[in-house]
GROMACS .gro file of C-alpha atoms in nm:
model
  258
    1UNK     CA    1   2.541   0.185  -1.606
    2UNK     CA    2   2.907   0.369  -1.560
    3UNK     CA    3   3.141   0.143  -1.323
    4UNK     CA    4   3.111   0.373  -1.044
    5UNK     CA    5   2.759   0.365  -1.003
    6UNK     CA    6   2.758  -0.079  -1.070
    7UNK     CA    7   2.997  -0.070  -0.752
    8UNK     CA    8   2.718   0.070  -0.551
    9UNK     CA    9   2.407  -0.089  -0.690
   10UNK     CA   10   2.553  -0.445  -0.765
   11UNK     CA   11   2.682  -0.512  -0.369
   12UNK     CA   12   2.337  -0.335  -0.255
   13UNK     CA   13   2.128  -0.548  -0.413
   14UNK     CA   14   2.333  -0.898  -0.373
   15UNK     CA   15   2.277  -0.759   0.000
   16UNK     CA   16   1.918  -0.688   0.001
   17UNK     CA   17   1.869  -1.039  -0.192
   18UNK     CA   18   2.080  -1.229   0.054
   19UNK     CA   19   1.911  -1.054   0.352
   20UNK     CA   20   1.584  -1.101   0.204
   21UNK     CA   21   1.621  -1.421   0.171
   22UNK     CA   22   1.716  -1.517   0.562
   23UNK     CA   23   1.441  -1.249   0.646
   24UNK     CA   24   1.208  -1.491   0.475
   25UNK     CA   25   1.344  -1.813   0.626
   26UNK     CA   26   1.292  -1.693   0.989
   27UNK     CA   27   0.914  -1.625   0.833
   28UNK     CA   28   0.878  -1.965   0.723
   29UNK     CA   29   0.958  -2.091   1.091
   30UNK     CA   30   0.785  -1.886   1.282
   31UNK     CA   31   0.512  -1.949   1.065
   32UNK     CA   32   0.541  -2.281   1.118
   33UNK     CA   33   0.600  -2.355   1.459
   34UNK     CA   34   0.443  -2.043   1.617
   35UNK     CA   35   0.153  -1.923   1.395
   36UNK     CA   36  -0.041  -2.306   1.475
   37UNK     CA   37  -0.024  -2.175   1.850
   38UNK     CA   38  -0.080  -1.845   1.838
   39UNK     CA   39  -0.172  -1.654   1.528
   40UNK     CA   40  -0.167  -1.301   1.702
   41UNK     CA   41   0.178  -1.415   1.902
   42UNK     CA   42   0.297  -1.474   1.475
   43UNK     CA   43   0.212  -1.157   1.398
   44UNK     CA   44   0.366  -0.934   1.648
   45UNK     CA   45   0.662  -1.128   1.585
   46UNK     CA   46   0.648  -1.113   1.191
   47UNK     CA   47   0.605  -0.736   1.193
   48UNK     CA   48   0.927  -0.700   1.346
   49UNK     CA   49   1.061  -0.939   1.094
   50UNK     CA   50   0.911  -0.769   0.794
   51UNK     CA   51   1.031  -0.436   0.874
   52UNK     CA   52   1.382  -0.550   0.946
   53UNK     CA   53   1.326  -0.653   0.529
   54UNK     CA   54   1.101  -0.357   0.449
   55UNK     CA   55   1.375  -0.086   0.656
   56UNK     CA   56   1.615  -0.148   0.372
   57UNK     CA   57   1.446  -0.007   0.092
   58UNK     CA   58   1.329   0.260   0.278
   59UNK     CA   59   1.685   0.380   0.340
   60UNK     CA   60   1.724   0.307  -0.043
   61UNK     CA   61   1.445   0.616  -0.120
   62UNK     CA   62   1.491   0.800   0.225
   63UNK     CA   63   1.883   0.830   0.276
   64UNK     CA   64   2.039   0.693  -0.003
   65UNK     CA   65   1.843   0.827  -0.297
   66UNK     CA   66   1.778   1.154  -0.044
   67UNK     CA   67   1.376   1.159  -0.187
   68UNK     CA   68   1.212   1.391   0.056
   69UNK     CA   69   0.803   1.414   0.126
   70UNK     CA   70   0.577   1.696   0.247
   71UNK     CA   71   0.325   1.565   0.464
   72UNK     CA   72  -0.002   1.811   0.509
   73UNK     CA   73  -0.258   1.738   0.754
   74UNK     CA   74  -0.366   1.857   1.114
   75UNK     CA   75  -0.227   1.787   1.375
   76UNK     CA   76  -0.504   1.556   1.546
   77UNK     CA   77  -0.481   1.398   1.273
   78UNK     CA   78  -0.086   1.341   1.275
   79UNK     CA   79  -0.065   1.203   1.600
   80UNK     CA   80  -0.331   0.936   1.532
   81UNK     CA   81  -0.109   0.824   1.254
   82UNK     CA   82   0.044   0.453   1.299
   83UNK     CA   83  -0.185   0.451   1.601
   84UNK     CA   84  -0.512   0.296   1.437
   85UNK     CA   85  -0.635   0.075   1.139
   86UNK     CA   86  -0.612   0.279   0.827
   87UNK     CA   87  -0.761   0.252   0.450
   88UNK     CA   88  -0.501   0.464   0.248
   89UNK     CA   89  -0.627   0.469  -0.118
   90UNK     CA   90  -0.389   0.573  -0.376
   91UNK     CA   91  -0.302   0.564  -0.730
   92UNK     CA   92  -0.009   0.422  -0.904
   93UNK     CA   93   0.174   0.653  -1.097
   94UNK     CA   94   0.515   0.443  -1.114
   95UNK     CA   95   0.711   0.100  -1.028
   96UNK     CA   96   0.838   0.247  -0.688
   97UNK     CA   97   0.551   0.507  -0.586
   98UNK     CA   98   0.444   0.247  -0.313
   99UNK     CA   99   0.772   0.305  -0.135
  100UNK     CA  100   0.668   0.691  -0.055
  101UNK     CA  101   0.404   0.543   0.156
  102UNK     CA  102   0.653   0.292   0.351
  103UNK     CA  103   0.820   0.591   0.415
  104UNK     CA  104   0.541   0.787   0.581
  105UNK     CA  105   0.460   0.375   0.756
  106UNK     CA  106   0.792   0.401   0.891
  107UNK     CA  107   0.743   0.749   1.042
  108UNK     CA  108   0.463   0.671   1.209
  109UNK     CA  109   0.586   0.337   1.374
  110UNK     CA  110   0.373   0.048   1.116
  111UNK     CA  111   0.595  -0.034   0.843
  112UNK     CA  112   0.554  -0.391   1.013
  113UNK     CA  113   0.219  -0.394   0.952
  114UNK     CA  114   0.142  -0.206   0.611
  115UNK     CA  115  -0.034  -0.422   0.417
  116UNK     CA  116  -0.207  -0.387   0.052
  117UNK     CA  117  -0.436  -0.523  -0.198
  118UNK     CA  118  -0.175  -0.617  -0.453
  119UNK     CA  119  -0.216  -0.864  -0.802
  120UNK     CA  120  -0.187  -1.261  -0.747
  121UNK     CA  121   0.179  -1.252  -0.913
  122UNK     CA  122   0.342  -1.065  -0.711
  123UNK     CA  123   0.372  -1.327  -0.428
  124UNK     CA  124   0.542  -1.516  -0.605
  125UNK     CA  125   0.848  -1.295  -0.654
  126UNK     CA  126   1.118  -1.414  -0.440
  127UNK     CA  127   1.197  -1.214  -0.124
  128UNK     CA  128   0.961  -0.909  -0.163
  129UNK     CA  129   0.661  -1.129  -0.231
  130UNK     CA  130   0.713  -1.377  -0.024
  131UNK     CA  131   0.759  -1.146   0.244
  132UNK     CA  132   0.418  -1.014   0.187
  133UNK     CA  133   0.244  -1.380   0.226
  134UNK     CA  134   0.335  -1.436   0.508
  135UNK     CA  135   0.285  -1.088   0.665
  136UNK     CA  136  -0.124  -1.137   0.525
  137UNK     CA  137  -0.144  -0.890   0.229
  138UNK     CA  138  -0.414  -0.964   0.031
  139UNK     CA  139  -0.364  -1.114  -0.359
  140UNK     CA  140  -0.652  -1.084  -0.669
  141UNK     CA  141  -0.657  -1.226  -0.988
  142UNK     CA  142  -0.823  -0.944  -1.114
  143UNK     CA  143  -1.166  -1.156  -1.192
  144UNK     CA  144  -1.418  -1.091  -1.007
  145UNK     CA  145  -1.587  -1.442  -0.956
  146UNK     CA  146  -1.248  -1.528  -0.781
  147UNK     CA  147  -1.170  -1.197  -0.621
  148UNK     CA  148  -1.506  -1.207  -0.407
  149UNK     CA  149  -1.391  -1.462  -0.187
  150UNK     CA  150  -1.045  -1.421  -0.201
  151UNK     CA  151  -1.145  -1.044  -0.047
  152UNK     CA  152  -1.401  -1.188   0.193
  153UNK     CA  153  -1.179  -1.432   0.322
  154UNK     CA  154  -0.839  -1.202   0.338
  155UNK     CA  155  -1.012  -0.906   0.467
  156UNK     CA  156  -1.182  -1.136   0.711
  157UNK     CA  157  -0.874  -1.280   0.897
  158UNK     CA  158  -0.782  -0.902   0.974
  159UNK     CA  159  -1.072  -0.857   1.193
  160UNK     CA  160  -0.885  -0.989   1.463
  161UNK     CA  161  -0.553  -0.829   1.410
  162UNK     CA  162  -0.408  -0.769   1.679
  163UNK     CA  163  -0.181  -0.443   1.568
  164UNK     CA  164  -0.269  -0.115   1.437
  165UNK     CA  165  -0.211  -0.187   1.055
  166UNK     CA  166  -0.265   0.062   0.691
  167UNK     CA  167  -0.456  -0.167   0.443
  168UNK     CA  168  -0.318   0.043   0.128
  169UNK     CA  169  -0.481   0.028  -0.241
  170UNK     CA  170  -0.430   0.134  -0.542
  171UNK     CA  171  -0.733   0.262  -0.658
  172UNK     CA  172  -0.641   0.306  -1.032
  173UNK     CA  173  -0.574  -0.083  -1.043
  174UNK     CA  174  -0.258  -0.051  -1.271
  175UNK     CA  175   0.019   0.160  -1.336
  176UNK     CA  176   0.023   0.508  -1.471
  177UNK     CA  177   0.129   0.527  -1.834
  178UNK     CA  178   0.098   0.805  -2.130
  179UNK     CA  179  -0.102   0.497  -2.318
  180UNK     CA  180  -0.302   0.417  -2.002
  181UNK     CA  181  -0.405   0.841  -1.974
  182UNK     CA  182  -0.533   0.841  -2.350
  183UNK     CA  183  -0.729   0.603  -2.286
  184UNK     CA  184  -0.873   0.731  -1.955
  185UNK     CA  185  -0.969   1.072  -2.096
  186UNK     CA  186  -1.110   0.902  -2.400
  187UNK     CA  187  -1.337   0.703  -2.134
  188UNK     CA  188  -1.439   0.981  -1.964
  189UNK     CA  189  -1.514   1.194  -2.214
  190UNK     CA  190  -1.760   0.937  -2.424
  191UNK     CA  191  -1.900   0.871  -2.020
  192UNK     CA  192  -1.970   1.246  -1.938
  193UNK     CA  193  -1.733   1.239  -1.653
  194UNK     CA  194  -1.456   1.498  -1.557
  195UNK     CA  195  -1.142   1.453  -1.768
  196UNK     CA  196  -0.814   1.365  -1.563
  197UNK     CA  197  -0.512   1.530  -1.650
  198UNK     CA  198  -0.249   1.338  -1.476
  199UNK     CA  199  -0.407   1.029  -1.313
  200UNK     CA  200  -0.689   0.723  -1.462
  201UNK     CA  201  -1.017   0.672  -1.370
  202UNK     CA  202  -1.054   0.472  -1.046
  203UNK     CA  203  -1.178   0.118  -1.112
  204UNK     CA  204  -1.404   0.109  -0.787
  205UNK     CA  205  -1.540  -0.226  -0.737
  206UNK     CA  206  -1.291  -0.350  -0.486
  207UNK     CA  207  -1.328  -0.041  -0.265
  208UNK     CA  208  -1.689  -0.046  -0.304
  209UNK     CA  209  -1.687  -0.398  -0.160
  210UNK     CA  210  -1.458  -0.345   0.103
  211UNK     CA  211  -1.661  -0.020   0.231
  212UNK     CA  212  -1.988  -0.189   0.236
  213UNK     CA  213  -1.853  -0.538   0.358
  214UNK     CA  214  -1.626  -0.483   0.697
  215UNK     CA  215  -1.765  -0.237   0.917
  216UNK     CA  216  -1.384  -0.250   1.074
  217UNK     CA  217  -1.268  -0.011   0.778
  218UNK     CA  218  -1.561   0.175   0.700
  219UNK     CA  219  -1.506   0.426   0.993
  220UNK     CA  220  -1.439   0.781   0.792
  221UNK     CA  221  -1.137   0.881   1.027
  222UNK     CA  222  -0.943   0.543   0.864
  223UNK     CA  223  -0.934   0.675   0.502
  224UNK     CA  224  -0.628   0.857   0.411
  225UNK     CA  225  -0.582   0.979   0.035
  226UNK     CA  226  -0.251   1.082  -0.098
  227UNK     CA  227  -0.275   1.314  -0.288
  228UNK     CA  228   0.023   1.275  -0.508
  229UNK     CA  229  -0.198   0.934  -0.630
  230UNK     CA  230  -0.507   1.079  -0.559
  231UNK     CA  231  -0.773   0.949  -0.778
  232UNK     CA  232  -0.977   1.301  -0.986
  233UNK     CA  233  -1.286   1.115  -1.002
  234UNK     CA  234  -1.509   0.891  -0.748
  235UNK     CA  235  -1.844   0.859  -0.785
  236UNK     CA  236  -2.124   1.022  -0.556
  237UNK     CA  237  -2.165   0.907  -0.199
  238UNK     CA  238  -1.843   0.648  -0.241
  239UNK     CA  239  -1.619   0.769   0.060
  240UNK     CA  240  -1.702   1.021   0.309
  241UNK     CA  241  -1.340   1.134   0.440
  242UNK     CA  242  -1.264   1.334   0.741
  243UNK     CA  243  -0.873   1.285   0.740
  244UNK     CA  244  -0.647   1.357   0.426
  245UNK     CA  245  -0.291   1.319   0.352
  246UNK     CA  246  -0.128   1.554   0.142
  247UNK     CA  247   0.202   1.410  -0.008
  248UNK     CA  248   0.293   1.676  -0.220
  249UNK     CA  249   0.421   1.669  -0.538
  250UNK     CA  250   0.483   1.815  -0.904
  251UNK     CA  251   0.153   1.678  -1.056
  252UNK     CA  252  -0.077   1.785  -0.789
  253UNK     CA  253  -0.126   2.113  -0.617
  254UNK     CA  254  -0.229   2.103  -0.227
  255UNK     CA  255  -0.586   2.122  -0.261
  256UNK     CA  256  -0.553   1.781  -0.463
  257UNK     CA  257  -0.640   1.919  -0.797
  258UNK     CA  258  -0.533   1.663  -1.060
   0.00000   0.00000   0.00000
């Protein structure tokens, strides 16, 4: 790293830690002495907390880094966004892919209240993760006899929330990698199924479950797909979608082939 470009990063991100940090104490109180009272009062109040944390690193991608995003969909469709409960399934082609949909959250008025199925470890990482506890996002171990409850219980407690919020997932369950794509295509091709070119096969338990257990998400209008993650293969009768998000990009052409 050249000194010019330590002089921006290093004060950034001694800011964004120290901010982070204070972002998560006010959490800790309000979850203390408000959430007991009033669980729905907590979360309107955390969601302007959480973005206040989740606005900085969307200036990092948006302003600062100057990453723009093509957004394809109708218009019906574009003014119910950030307006109702969504299901955005995506893949994970990167460390920092997530941020393109905090972006499009943030456009449409619920970065507060994105949420995601994410891996048990990453609450534990301080300021980001803990952020994420207390604003409800939901945390697997990746084994199923523990992930059942964990789901029924997590997806349960949004039932009653009292905010329009975007329950993302990755669908692919892990990051994108060269390795990861060898393996995928090798898969598929021993399975009979399509052969991806530039994304893995979905691992479709988790979305199966959620579909078939919480009649709150398993409207059609609140699945979005970006297609920039957007998984080649599902099996039959898995989703029925009526509204999808185009985020284009270099991998994928706008009719989402992959």
């Amino acid at each position: 790293m050249s000194i010019a470009a330590a002089a921006v990063v290093v004060p950034l991100g001694l800011l964004f830690i120290f901010s982070g940090l204070v972002v998560n104490l006010i959490q800790a109180v309000f979850f203390i002495l408000v959430r007991p009272i009033s669980k729905n009062a907590y979360r309107r109040i955390n969601r302007v907390v959480a973005e206040l944390l989740w606005l900085e690193l969307v200036w990092l991608i948006d302003w600062w880094a100057g990453v723009k995003i093509r957004l394809y969909t109708d218009l019906e469709t574009y003014r119910l966004m950030g307006k109702e409960h969504a299901l955005v399934i995506s893949n994970h082609r990167s460390d920092i892919d997530w941020l393109v949909g905090w972006v499009l959250a943030e456009r449409s008025g619920c970065l507060g209240s994105a949420l995601a199925v994410m891996k048990k470890s990453s609450k534990f990482l301080p300021v980001i993760g803990w952020s994420m506890w207390f604003s409800e996002y939901v945390f697997l171990e990746r084994s199923w006899a523990k992930d059942e409850n964990t789901l029924k219980s997590g997806l349960g407690r949004l039932e009653d929330f009292p905010l329009p919020f975007w329950l993302a997932l990755f669908v692919e369950g892990t990051r994108f990698t060269r390795a990861k794509l060898l393996a995928a295509q090798e898969y598929a091709t021993s399975s009979g199924l399509p052969v991806p070119r530039n994304v893995l096969i979905p691992r479709t338990k988790v979305q199966s479950f959620i579909l078939s257990s919480f009649p709150f998400l398993t409207n059609p209008e609140f699945f979005w797909l970006f297609s920039n993650l957007f998984p080649f293969y599902v099996p039959n009768n898995f989703w029925s979608v009526s509204n999808y998000y185009c985020l284009y990009c270099q991998n994928c052409s706008v009719n989402g082939e992959c």
